[in-house]
Short mmCIF file of C-alpha atoms in Angstrom, two decimals:
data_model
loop_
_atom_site.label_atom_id
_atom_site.label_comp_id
_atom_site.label_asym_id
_atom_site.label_seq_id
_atom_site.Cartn_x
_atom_site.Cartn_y
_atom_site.Cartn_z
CA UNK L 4 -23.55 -4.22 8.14
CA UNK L 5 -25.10 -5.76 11.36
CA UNK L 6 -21.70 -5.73 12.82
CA UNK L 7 -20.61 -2.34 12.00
CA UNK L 8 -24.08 -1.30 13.14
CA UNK L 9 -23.10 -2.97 16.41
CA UNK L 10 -19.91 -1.25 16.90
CA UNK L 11 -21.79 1.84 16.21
CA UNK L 12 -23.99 1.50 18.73
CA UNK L 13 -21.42 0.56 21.51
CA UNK L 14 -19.50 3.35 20.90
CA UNK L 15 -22.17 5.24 21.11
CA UNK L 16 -22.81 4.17 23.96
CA UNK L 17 -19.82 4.62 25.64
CA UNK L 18 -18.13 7.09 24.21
CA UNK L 19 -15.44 7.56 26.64
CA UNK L 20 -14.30 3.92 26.95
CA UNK L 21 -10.48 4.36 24.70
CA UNK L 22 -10.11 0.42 24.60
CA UNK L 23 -13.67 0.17 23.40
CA UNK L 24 -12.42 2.50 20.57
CA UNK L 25 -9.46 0.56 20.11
CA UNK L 26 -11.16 -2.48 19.75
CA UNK L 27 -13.67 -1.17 17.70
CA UNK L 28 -10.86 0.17 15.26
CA UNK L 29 -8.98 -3.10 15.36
CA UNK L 30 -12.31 -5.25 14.09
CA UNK L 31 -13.05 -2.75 11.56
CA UNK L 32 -9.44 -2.73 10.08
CA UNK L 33 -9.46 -6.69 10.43
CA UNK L 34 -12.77 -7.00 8.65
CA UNK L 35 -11.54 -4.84 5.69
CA UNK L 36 -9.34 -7.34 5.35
CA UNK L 37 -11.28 -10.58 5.56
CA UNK L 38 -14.34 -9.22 3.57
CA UNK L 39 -13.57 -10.19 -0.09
CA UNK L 40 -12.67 -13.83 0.82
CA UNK L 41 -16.08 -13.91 3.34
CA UNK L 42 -18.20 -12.26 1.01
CA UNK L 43 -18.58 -9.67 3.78
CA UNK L 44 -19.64 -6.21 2.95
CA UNK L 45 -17.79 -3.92 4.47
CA UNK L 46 -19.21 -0.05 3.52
CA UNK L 47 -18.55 3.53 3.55
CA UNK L 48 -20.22 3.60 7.01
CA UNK L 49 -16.69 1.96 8.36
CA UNK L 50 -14.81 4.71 7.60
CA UNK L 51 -16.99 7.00 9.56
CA UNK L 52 -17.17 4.87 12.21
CA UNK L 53 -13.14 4.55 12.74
CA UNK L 54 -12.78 8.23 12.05
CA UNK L 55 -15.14 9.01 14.71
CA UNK L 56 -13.34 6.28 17.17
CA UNK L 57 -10.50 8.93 16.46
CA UNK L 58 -11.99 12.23 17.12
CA UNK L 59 -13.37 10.98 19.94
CA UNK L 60 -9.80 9.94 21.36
CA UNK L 61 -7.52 11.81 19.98
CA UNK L 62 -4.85 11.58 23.27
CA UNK L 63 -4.80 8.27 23.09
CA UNK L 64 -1.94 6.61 20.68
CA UNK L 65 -3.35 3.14 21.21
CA UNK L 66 -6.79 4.17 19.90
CA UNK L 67 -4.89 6.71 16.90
CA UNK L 68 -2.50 3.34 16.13
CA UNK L 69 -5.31 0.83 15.53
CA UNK L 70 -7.50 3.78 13.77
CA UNK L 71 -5.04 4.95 11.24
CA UNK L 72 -4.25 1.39 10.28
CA UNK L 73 -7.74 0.82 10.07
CA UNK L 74 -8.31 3.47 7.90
CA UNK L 75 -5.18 2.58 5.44
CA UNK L 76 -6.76 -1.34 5.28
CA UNK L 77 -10.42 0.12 4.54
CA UNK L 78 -9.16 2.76 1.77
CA UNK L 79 -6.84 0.17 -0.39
CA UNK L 80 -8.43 -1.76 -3.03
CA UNK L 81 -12.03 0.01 -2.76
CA UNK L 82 -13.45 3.35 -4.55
CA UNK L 83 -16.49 3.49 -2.22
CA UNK L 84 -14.60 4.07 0.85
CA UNK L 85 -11.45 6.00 0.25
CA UNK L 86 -14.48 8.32 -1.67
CA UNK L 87 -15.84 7.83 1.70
CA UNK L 88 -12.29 8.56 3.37
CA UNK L 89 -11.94 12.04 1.54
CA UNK L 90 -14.01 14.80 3.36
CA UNK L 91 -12.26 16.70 5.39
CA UNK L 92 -13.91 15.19 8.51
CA UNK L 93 -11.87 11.87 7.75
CA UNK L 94 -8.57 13.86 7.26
CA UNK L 95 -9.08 16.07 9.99
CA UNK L 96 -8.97 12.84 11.79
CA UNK L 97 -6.06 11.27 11.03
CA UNK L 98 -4.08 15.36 10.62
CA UNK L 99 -5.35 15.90 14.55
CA UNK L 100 -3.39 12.01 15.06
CA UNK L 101 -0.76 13.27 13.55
CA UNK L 102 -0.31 16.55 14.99
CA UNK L 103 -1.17 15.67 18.36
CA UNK L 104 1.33 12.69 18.30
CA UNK L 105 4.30 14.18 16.14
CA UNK L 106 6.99 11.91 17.96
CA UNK L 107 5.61 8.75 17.52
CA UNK L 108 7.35 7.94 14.05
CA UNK L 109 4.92 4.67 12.68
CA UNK L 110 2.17 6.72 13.21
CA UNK L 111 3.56 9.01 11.21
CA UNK L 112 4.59 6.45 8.97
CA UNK L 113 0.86 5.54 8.79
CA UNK L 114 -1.00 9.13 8.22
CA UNK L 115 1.55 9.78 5.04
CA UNK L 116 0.75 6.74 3.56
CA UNK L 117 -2.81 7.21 4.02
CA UNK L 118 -2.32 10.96 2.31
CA UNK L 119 -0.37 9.33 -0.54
CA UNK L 120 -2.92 6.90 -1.55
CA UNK L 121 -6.10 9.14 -0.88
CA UNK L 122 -3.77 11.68 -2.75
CA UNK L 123 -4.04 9.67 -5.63
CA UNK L 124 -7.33 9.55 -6.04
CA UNK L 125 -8.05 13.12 -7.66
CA UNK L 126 -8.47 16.45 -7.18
CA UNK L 127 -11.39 16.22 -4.93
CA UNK L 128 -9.61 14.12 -2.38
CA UNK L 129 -5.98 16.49 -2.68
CA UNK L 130 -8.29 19.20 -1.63
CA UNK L 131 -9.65 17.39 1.38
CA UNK L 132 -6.05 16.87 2.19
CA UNK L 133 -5.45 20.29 2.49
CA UNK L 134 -8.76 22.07 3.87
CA UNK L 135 -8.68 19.10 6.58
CA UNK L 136 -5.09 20.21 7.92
CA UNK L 137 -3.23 17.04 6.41
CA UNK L 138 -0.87 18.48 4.02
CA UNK L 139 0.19 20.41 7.17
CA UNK L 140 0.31 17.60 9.25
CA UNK L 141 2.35 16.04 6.86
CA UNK L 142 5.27 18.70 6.66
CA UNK L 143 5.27 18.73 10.51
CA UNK L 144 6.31 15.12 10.32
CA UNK L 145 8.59 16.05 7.58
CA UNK L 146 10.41 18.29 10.14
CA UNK L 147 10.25 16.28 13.15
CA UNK L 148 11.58 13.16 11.91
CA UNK L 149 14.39 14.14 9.89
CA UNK L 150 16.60 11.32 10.34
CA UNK L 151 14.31 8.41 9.75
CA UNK L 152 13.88 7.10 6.04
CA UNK L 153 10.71 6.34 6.02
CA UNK L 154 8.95 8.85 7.29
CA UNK L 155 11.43 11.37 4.60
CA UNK L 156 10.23 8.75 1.96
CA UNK L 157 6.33 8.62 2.76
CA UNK L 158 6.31 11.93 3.62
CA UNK L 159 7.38 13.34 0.26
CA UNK L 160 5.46 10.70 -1.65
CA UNK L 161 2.23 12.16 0.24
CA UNK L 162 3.11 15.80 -0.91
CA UNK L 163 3.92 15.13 -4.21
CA UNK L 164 0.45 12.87 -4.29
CA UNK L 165 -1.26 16.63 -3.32
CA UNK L 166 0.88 18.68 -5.44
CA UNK L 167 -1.12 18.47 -8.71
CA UNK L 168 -2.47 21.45 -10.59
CA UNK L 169 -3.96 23.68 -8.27
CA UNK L 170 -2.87 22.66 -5.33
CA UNK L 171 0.80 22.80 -6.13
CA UNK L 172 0.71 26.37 -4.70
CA UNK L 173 -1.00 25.02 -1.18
CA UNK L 174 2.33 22.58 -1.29
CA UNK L 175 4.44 25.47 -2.23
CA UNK L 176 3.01 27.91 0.77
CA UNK L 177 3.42 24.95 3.17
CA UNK L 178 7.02 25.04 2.98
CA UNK L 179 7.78 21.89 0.63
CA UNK L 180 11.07 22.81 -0.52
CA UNK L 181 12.22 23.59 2.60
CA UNK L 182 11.12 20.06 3.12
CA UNK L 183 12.51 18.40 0.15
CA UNK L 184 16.05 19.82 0.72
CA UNK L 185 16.16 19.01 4.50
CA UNK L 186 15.47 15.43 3.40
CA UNK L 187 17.79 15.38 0.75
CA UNK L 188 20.29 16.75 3.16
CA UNK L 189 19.89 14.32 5.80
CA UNK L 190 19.60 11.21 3.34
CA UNK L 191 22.47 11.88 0.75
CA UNK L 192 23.39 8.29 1.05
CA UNK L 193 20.18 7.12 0.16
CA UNK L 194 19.22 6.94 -3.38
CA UNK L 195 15.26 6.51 -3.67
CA UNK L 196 15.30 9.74 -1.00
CA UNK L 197 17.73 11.57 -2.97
CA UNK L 198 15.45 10.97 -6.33
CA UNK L 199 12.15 11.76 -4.52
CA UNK L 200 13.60 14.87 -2.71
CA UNK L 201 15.12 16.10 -6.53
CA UNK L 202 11.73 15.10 -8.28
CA UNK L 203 9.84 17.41 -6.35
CA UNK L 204 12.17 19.74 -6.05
CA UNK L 205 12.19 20.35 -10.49
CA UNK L 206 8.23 19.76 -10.08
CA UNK L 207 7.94 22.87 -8.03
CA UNK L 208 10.67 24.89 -10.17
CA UNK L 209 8.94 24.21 -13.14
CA UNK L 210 6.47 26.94 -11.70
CA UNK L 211 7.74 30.14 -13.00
CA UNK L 212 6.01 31.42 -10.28
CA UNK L 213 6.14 30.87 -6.53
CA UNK L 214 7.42 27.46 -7.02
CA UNK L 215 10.19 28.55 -8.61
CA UNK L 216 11.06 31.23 -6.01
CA UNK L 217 10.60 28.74 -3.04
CA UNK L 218 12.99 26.73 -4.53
CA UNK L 219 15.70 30.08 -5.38
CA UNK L 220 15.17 30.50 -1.60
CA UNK L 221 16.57 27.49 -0.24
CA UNK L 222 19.50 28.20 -2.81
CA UNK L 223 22.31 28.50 0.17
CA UNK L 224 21.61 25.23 1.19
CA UNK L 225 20.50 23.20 -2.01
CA UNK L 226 23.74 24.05 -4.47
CA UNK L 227 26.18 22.62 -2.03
CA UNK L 228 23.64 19.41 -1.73
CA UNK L 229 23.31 19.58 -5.45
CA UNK L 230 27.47 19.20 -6.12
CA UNK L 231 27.72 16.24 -3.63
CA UNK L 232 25.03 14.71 -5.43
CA UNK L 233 26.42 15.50 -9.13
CA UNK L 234 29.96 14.02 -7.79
CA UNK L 235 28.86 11.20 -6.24
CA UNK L 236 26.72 10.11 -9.61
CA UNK L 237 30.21 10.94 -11.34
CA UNK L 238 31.65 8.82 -9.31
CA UNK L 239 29.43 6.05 -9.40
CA UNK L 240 29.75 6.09 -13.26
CA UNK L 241 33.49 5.49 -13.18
#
């Protein structure tokens, strides 16, 4: 607690110093690391503090980098702060990282997995997700990187994390299965892609609703996808 009240008070202090905030970021992330086996405790406070580190620098990719990794080592393997993690000031965070560096593919990487695993948390969380811009942020990423793997891979495991009960129609309005058959598309090869594009794809049909008619719509595109994928599982069984 000293520490992080430290750190607090240095940034604080000099608000506009980005190295300060990457620094800052990089202790806190290191710390979550180190705390069980030092006996450290490391509290909901740190995931404020990091989040604010972000806000504060939101051009720079150096302080986004060591914030968002920060943020995924302070959320795994504690209730307290990935509770802490889902407000919608937290998300907004790490959605204006992601939106404001859409190129930059690990960070991409990063923000989806921090989605999927806050997604898993419950309802309360899959809402902050998408009143904090994430689920967004998420399908931008979706789009942008179409031809890397992981990004396709964490990206749909992050929407299908927020695509539970109610908020399957926020994923359906964002354009998921637009998303799902662009990935499927551009990773036929690919097994675990092809599997995680389908699964959500029959997740969102199973709405007789406007799940179902998202998916209709990207009929031109999917049934050709859907016949190289039916022949090459033929094939694979001969």
């Amino acid at each position: 607690a000293g520490v992080l009240g430290a750190l607090g008070s240095a940034l604080a202090a000099h608000s506009a110093d980005a190295e300060l905030a990457q620094r800052a970021c990089l202790c806190v992330g290191s710390l979550a690391l180190v705390a069980p086996q030092w006996q450290l405790q490391v509290g909901s406070e740190s995931v404020r503090l990091v989040a604010a580190a972000m806000r504060g620098h939101v051009s720079e990719a150096r302080v986004q980098e060591a914030g968002i990794s920060a943020l995924l080592n302070l959320i795994t393997n504690s209730r307290a702060r990935k509770q802490a993690a889902a407000s919608t000031e937290v998300v907004g965070a790490v959605a204006a990282s992601m939106h404001a560096h859409l190129q930059h593919a690990q960070l991409q990487i990063w923000g989806c997995t921090f989605a999927r695993v806050l997604g898993n948390d419950g309802n309360g969380a899959r809402i902050a997700l998408v009143e904090g811009s994430a689920l967004h942020a998420i399908l931008a990423a979706l789009g942008a990187h179409k031809g890397n793997l992981d990004v396709q891979q964490w990206g749909l495991l992050a929407v299908a994390a927020i695509a539970v009960g109610p908020l399957e129609r926020s994923v359906v309005e964002a354009g998921a299965a637009k998303a799902a058959v662009r990935a499927l598309g551009a990773h036929l090869q690919h097994k675990g892609c092809c599997e995680l594009a389908l699964e959500m794809l029959l997740s969102l049909a199973a709405d007789k609703g406007a799940g179902q008619q998202a998916v209709a719509a990207e009929g031109a595109a999917l049934v050709p996808l859907l016949k190289k994928v039916r022949a090459r599982a033929c094939a694979c069984v001969r």
